[in-house]
GROMACS .gro file of C-alpha atoms in nm:
model
  334
    1UNK     CA    1   6.211   5.972  17.234
    2UNK     CA    2   6.487   5.710  17.237
    3UNK     CA    3   6.521   5.415  17.473
    4UNK     CA    4   6.752   5.593  17.717
    5UNK     CA    5   6.514   5.889  17.744
    6UNK     CA    6   6.221   5.652  17.803
    7UNK     CA    7   6.413   5.471  18.075
    8UNK     CA    8   6.510   5.799  18.241
    9UNK     CA    9   6.146   5.914  18.237
   10UNK     CA   10   6.029   5.582  18.378
   11UNK     CA   11   6.293   5.582  18.651
   12UNK     CA   12   6.165   5.918  18.776
   13UNK     CA   13   5.836   5.750  18.869
   14UNK     CA   14   5.813   5.605  19.222
   15UNK     CA   15   5.901   5.236  19.231
   16UNK     CA   16   5.995   4.984  19.495
   17UNK     CA   17   6.088   4.619  19.489
   18UNK     CA   18   5.898   4.385  19.714
   19UNK     CA   19   6.165   4.176  19.884
   20UNK     CA   20   5.952   3.959  20.109
   21UNK     CA   21   5.703   3.680  20.038
   22UNK     CA   22   5.340   3.783  19.992
   23UNK     CA   23   5.116   3.623  20.251
   24UNK     CA   24   4.758   3.677  20.143
   25UNK     CA   25   4.469   3.496  19.977
   26UNK     CA   26   4.596   3.631  19.644
   27UNK     CA   27   4.898   3.398  19.671
   28UNK     CA   28   4.729   3.069  19.583
   29UNK     CA   29   4.807   2.751  19.390
   30UNK     CA   30   4.567   2.517  19.216
   31UNK     CA   31   4.569   2.264  19.499
   32UNK     CA   32   4.489   2.529  19.761
   33UNK     CA   33   4.153   2.635  19.613
   34UNK     CA   34   3.827   2.470  19.514
   35UNK     CA   35   3.549   2.563  19.268
   36UNK     CA   36   3.333   2.680  19.558
   37UNK     CA   37   3.598   2.941  19.643
   38UNK     CA   38   3.558   3.121  19.312
   39UNK     CA   39   3.192   3.082  19.207
   40UNK     CA   40   2.904   3.306  19.305
   41UNK     CA   41   2.541   3.284  19.189
   42UNK     CA   42   2.326   3.577  19.086
   43UNK     CA   43   2.067   3.572  19.363
   44UNK     CA   44   1.694   3.570  19.295
   45UNK     CA   45   1.675   3.924  19.435
   46UNK     CA   46   1.957   4.048  19.210
   47UNK     CA   47   1.795   3.887  18.904
   48UNK     CA   48   1.467   4.056  18.990
   49UNK     CA   49   1.642   4.394  19.005
   50UNK     CA   50   1.802   4.340  18.663
   51UNK     CA   51   1.460   4.251  18.524
   52UNK     CA   52   1.329   4.581  18.660
   53UNK     CA   53   1.614   4.765  18.485
   54UNK     CA   54   1.520   4.602  18.155
   55UNK     CA   55   1.147   4.669  18.207
   56UNK     CA   56   1.223   5.038  18.267
   57UNK     CA   57   1.427   5.054  17.946
   58UNK     CA   58   1.150   4.886  17.749
   59UNK     CA   59   0.916   5.164  17.861
   60UNK     CA   60   1.167   5.446  17.819
   61UNK     CA   61   1.475   5.350  17.616
   62UNK     CA   62   1.808   5.519  17.687
   63UNK     CA   63   2.150   5.461  17.525
   64UNK     CA   64   2.350   5.207  17.726
   65UNK     CA   65   2.644   5.439  17.795
   66UNK     CA   66   2.410   5.690  17.966
   67UNK     CA   67   2.284   5.433  18.215
   68UNK     CA   68   2.386   5.464  18.579
   69UNK     CA   69   2.306   5.226  18.866
   70UNK     CA   70   2.185   5.534  19.053
   71UNK     CA   71   1.880   5.542  18.826
   72UNK     CA   72   1.746   5.216  18.975
   73UNK     CA   73   1.678   5.037  19.302
   74UNK     CA   74   1.964   4.785  19.310
   75UNK     CA   75   2.032   4.700  19.674
   76UNK     CA   76   2.076   4.326  19.608
   77UNK     CA   77   2.298   4.389  19.305
   78UNK     CA   78   2.507   4.637  19.504
   79UNK     CA   79   2.558   4.381  19.779
   80UNK     CA   80   2.648   4.114  19.524
   81UNK     CA   81   2.900   4.331  19.341
   82UNK     CA   82   3.047   4.443  19.673
   83UNK     CA   83   3.117   4.075  19.739
   84UNK     CA   84   3.270   4.040  19.390
   85UNK     CA   85   3.498   4.335  19.453
   86UNK     CA   86   3.614   4.199  19.790
   87UNK     CA   87   3.698   3.868  19.625
   88UNK     CA   88   3.897   4.048  19.354
   89UNK     CA   89   4.100   4.261  19.595
   90UNK     CA   90   4.121   4.051  19.912
   91UNK     CA   91   4.037   3.702  19.788
   92UNK     CA   92   4.166   3.494  19.499
   93UNK     CA   93   4.160   3.780  19.248
   94UNK     CA   94   3.890   3.623  19.027
   95UNK     CA   95   3.522   3.531  19.043
   96UNK     CA   96   3.281   3.335  18.825
   97UNK     CA   97   2.933   3.487  18.851
   98UNK     CA   98   2.664   3.237  18.754
   99UNK     CA   99   2.319   3.282  18.601
  100UNK     CA  100   2.311   3.602  18.395
  101UNK     CA  101   1.963   3.588  18.228
  102UNK     CA  102   2.060   3.587  17.860
  103UNK     CA  103   1.765   3.383  17.739
  104UNK     CA  104   1.509   3.645  17.844
  105UNK     CA  105   1.696   3.944  17.699
  106UNK     CA  106   1.753   4.090  17.355
  107UNK     CA  107   2.105   4.173  17.243
  108UNK     CA  108   2.073   4.539  17.345
  109UNK     CA  109   1.905   4.450  17.673
  110UNK     CA  110   2.191   4.212  17.749
  111UNK     CA  111   2.445   4.488  17.694
  112UNK     CA  112   2.246   4.732  17.907
  113UNK     CA  113   2.200   4.495  18.203
  114UNK     CA  114   2.566   4.386  18.187
  115UNK     CA  115   2.675   4.752  18.178
  116UNK     CA  116   2.465   4.851  18.481
  117UNK     CA  117   2.588   4.551  18.682
  118UNK     CA  118   2.951   4.623  18.591
  119UNK     CA  119   2.925   4.986  18.693
  120UNK     CA  120   2.860   4.866  19.047
  121UNK     CA  121   3.215   4.724  19.045
  122UNK     CA  122   3.411   5.021  18.913
  123UNK     CA  123   3.431   5.276  18.631
  124UNK     CA  124   3.418   5.120  18.281
  125UNK     CA  125   3.693   5.249  18.051
  126UNK     CA  126   3.768   5.242  17.679
  127UNK     CA  127   3.891   4.911  17.540
  128UNK     CA  128   4.017   5.068  17.216
  129UNK     CA  129   4.170   5.399  17.120
  130UNK     CA  130   3.854   5.480  16.918
  131UNK     CA  131   3.651   5.487  17.241
  132UNK     CA  132   3.488   5.143  17.219
  133UNK     CA  133   3.392   5.042  17.572
  134UNK     CA  134   3.170   4.734  17.536
  135UNK     CA  135   3.408   4.511  17.340
  136UNK     CA  136   3.309   4.197  17.149
  137UNK     CA  137   3.563   3.914  17.183
  138UNK     CA  138   3.523   3.682  16.887
  139UNK     CA  139   3.728   3.526  16.607
  140UNK     CA  140   3.747   3.763  16.310
  141UNK     CA  141   3.952   3.521  16.100
  142UNK     CA  142   4.276   3.721  16.131
  143UNK     CA  143   4.624   3.593  16.208
  144UNK     CA  144   4.773   3.708  16.538
  145UNK     CA  145   5.082   3.928  16.504
  146UNK     CA  146   5.207   4.283  16.525
  147UNK     CA  147   4.907   4.516  16.517
  148UNK     CA  148   4.647   4.236  16.554
  149UNK     CA  149   4.492   4.171  16.892
  150UNK     CA  150   4.484   3.807  16.997
  151UNK     CA  151   4.128   3.859  17.127
  152UNK     CA  152   4.010   3.878  16.764
  153UNK     CA  153   4.158   3.539  16.674
  154UNK     CA  154   4.098   3.175  16.771
  155UNK     CA  155   4.462   3.116  16.857
  156UNK     CA  156   4.588   3.011  17.197
  157UNK     CA  157   4.647   3.309  17.427
  158UNK     CA  158   4.948   3.294  17.658
  159UNK     CA  159   4.925   3.415  18.015
  160UNK     CA  160   4.892   3.793  17.999
  161UNK     CA  161   4.763   4.118  18.144
  162UNK     CA  162   4.493   4.292  17.940
  163UNK     CA  163   4.609   4.616  17.776
  164UNK     CA  164   4.958   4.545  17.903
  165UNK     CA  165   5.109   4.817  17.685
  166UNK     CA  166   4.887   5.106  17.799
  167UNK     CA  167   4.988   5.385  18.033
  168UNK     CA  168   4.727   5.254  18.281
  169UNK     CA  169   4.604   4.898  18.222
  170UNK     CA  170   4.258   4.821  18.360
  171UNK     CA  171   4.233   4.722  18.723
  172UNK     CA  172   3.957   4.470  18.655
  173UNK     CA  173   3.824   4.278  18.355
  174UNK     CA  174   3.486   4.111  18.308
  175UNK     CA  175   3.384   3.866  18.035
  176UNK     CA  176   3.020   3.772  17.979
  177UNK     CA  177   2.987   3.447  17.786
  178UNK     CA  178   2.716   3.486  17.523
  179UNK     CA  179   2.821   3.183  17.320
  180UNK     CA  180   3.094   2.930  17.416
  181UNK     CA  181   3.322   2.777  17.156
  182UNK     CA  182   3.222   2.458  16.977
  183UNK     CA  183   3.548   2.306  17.104
  184UNK     CA  184   3.833   2.446  17.314
  185UNK     CA  185   3.856   2.796  17.452
  186UNK     CA  186   3.938   2.691  17.808
  187UNK     CA  187   4.020   2.983  18.040
  188UNK     CA  188   4.320   2.962  18.274
  189UNK     CA  189   4.408   3.194  18.563
  190UNK     CA  190   4.730   3.219  18.766
  191UNK     CA  191   4.844   3.433  19.058
  192UNK     CA  192   5.115   3.697  19.013
  193UNK     CA  193   5.170   3.689  19.390
  194UNK     CA  194   5.250   3.316  19.383
  195UNK     CA  195   5.481   3.370  19.085
  196UNK     CA  196   5.655   3.652  19.271
  197UNK     CA  197   5.704   3.435  19.580
  198UNK     CA  198   5.858   3.149  19.382
  199UNK     CA  199   6.093   3.378  19.191
  200UNK     CA  200   6.194   3.552  19.512
  201UNK     CA  201   6.283   3.222  19.678
  202UNK     CA  202   6.456   3.046  19.390
  203UNK     CA  203   6.548   3.307  19.127
  204UNK     CA  204   6.595   3.648  19.297
  205UNK     CA  205   6.827   3.775  19.023
  206UNK     CA  206   6.560   3.711  18.758
  207UNK     CA  207   6.288   3.866  18.974
  208UNK     CA  208   6.501   4.181  19.000
  209UNK     CA  209   6.507   4.207  18.619
  210UNK     CA  210   6.125   4.200  18.605
  211UNK     CA  211   6.124   4.525  18.804
  212UNK     CA  212   6.325   4.690  18.525
  213UNK     CA  213   6.192   4.827  18.190
  214UNK     CA  214   6.083   4.627  17.885
  215UNK     CA  215   5.946   4.732  17.547
  216UNK     CA  216   5.579   4.657  17.466
  217UNK     CA  217   5.414   4.660  17.122
  218UNK     CA  218   5.119   4.902  17.133
  219UNK     CA  219   4.937   4.694  16.867
  220UNK     CA  220   4.860   5.006  16.657
  221UNK     CA  221   4.649   5.151  16.941
  222UNK     CA  222   4.817   5.491  16.932
  223UNK     CA  223   4.778   5.831  16.770
  224UNK     CA  224   4.935   5.931  16.441
  225UNK     CA  225   5.303   6.002  16.482
  226UNK     CA  226   5.323   5.847  16.829
  227UNK     CA  227   5.573   5.568  16.911
  228UNK     CA  228   5.461   5.216  16.819
  229UNK     CA  229   5.601   5.085  17.146
  230UNK     CA  230   5.565   5.171  17.513
  231UNK     CA  231   5.803   5.095  17.795
  232UNK     CA  232   5.725   4.971  18.143
  233UNK     CA  233   5.815   4.720  18.413
  234UNK     CA  234   5.672   4.369  18.427
  235UNK     CA  235   5.640   4.395  18.807
  236UNK     CA  236   5.585   4.705  19.017
  237UNK     CA  237   5.515   4.764  19.385
  238UNK     CA  238   5.359   5.077  19.531
  239UNK     CA  239   5.427   4.998  19.893
  240UNK     CA  240   5.097   4.819  19.932
  241UNK     CA  241   5.018   4.605  19.625
  242UNK     CA  242   5.221   4.403  19.376
  243UNK     CA  243   5.111   4.471  19.018
  244UNK     CA  244   5.191   4.259  18.714
  245UNK     CA  245   5.215   4.363  18.350
  246UNK     CA  246   5.306   4.060  18.140
  247UNK     CA  247   5.249   3.949  17.781
  248UNK     CA  248   5.553   3.776  17.638
  249UNK     CA  249   5.442   3.804  17.275
  250UNK     CA  250   5.360   4.175  17.308
  251UNK     CA  251   5.698   4.231  17.473
  252UNK     CA  252   5.889   4.037  17.207
  253UNK     CA  253   5.703   4.227  16.935
  254UNK     CA  254   5.802   4.553  17.104
  255UNK     CA  255   6.168   4.467  17.065
  256UNK     CA  256   6.111   4.362  16.702
  257UNK     CA  257   5.953   4.700  16.628
  258UNK     CA  258   6.251   4.875  16.788
  259UNK     CA  259   6.496   4.662  16.587
  260UNK     CA  260   6.667   4.549  16.907
  261UNK     CA  261   6.742   4.220  17.079
  262UNK     CA  262   6.599   4.172  17.425
  263UNK     CA  263   6.878   4.151  17.680
  264UNK     CA  264   6.978   3.800  17.788
  265UNK     CA  265   6.867   3.849  18.149
  266UNK     CA  266   6.531   3.982  18.034
  267UNK     CA  267   6.474   3.676  17.815
  268UNK     CA  268   6.583   3.444  18.094
  269UNK     CA  269   6.354   3.617  18.345
  270UNK     CA  270   6.051   3.596  18.115
  271UNK     CA  271   6.130   3.237  18.014
  272UNK     CA  272   6.145   3.133  18.379
  273UNK     CA  273   5.831   3.332  18.470
  274UNK     CA  274   5.634   3.165  18.191
  275UNK     CA  275   5.773   2.820  18.268
  276UNK     CA  276   5.639   2.860  18.622
  277UNK     CA  277   5.305   3.009  18.512
  278UNK     CA  278   5.249   2.718  18.274
  279UNK     CA  279   5.301   2.451  18.540
  280UNK     CA  280   4.953   2.305  18.612
  281UNK     CA  281   5.000   2.358  18.987
  282UNK     CA  282   5.010   2.733  18.924
  283UNK     CA  283   4.682   2.774  18.736
  284UNK     CA  284   4.317   2.689  18.765
  285UNK     CA  285   4.094   2.642  18.462
  286UNK     CA  286   3.733   2.645  18.349
  287UNK     CA  287   3.540   2.669  18.024
  288UNK     CA  288   3.300   2.961  18.037
  289UNK     CA  289   2.939   2.859  17.991
  290UNK     CA  290   2.661   3.068  17.842
  291UNK     CA  291   2.545   3.320  18.101
  292UNK     CA  292   2.860   3.310  18.316
  293UNK     CA  293   3.061   3.627  18.386
  294UNK     CA  294   3.429   3.597  18.466
  295UNK     CA  295   3.567   3.884  18.676
  296UNK     CA  296   3.944   3.924  18.711
  297UNK     CA  297   4.182   4.145  18.903
  298UNK     CA  298   4.389   4.231  18.596
  299UNK     CA  299   4.697   4.340  18.793
  300UNK     CA  300   4.704   4.057  19.050
  301UNK     CA  301   4.638   3.765  18.814
  302UNK     CA  302   4.746   3.654  18.469
  303UNK     CA  303   4.495   3.484  18.241
  304UNK     CA  304   4.523   3.264  17.934
  305UNK     CA  305   4.299   3.080  17.686
  306UNK     CA  306   4.348   2.763  17.489
  307UNK     CA  307   4.285   2.769  17.113
  308UNK     CA  308   3.929   2.705  17.001
  309UNK     CA  309   3.747   2.572  16.697
  310UNK     CA  310   3.397   2.672  16.588
  311UNK     CA  311   3.386   2.448  16.279
  312UNK     CA  312   3.040   2.298  16.244
  313UNK     CA  313   2.883   2.534  16.499
  314UNK     CA  314   2.583   2.745  16.403
  315UNK     CA  315   2.742   3.049  16.569
  316UNK     CA  316   3.092   3.123  16.692
  317UNK     CA  317   3.240   3.185  17.036
  318UNK     CA  318   3.130   3.528  17.157
  319UNK     CA  319   3.221   3.705  17.481
  320UNK     CA  320   3.133   4.060  17.580
  321UNK     CA  321   3.415   4.232  17.766
  322UNK     CA  322   3.438   4.535  17.993
  323UNK     CA  323   3.750   4.693  18.140
  324UNK     CA  324   3.741   4.896  18.463
  325UNK     CA  325   3.971   5.132  18.650
  326UNK     CA  326   3.922   5.281  18.994
  327UNK     CA  327   4.117   5.596  18.919
  328UNK     CA  328   4.197   5.826  18.628
  329UNK     CA  329   3.995   5.918  18.325
  330UNK     CA  330   3.801   5.659  18.122
  331UNK     CA  331   4.014   5.709  17.811
  332UNK     CA  332   4.202   5.414  17.661
  333UNK     CA  333   4.536   5.512  17.816
  334UNK     CA  334   4.389   5.637  18.142
   0.00000   0.00000   0.00000
């Protein structure tokens, strides 16, 4: 399928442009929020319920992927994760959950408890084409580039949407910090709604281009004989929610794979979008600590990470990631 055919197929899908400012809690700037707005502790009752999950599995083990919250009494955890979900959809679009009990759990017990808790948010989905769902984020000593995911390197990660090149990126992302970096690895989060509002007010012509198609490198996550690139819009609006799909490097690599130059307006639109995202007033930051879980609305926020260095550390930075979607099948592409 050539570019024109891809564009024609994409244009048949319903799409609108949001031509008014977004007035909601999702449209925030760094000076309009405080740490208390985005942190939430695991309550004593919720911790007790997770301990009961682990105790049950110690008596009668079951593979993690077969575990359902419906197997356990989890009223406090359900209430907690209901609060998390509200904050992701109607609040700031991100939450830091404090106090996951890593020190009392084995590696497999950690994965099981994290899985059960996450399933109270939404349906976990594959993070790789091979069906991997619980995904380990750690430096594998590889150089970032075409076909290599940045999550497996220690390099700086630009602001991006997870699985930006897929047919259906995850709605939500969670990251459990098992081991922080020796140095660096700061997480940054920015609001797509705020970005949209600023572009609408000052650069409407560039905002219009973000609603039009771009190429995306699929990073070798595709079947044999399938195209190495996908095509989609950086911004879309379904009549109710604005959704972002940005990763400048993945988009530039998509054009490289196609042997084409990105159009001048597309480059200008992305350059301006990233210049705004990278202004400190547009993002908030934190360094994940052991036992913290970061939850993100993957379509309402962009997230980034500074480079990190584990030299001299006994063990390297290690996060455990889950992707979630509310609709569709749990396959990688949805």
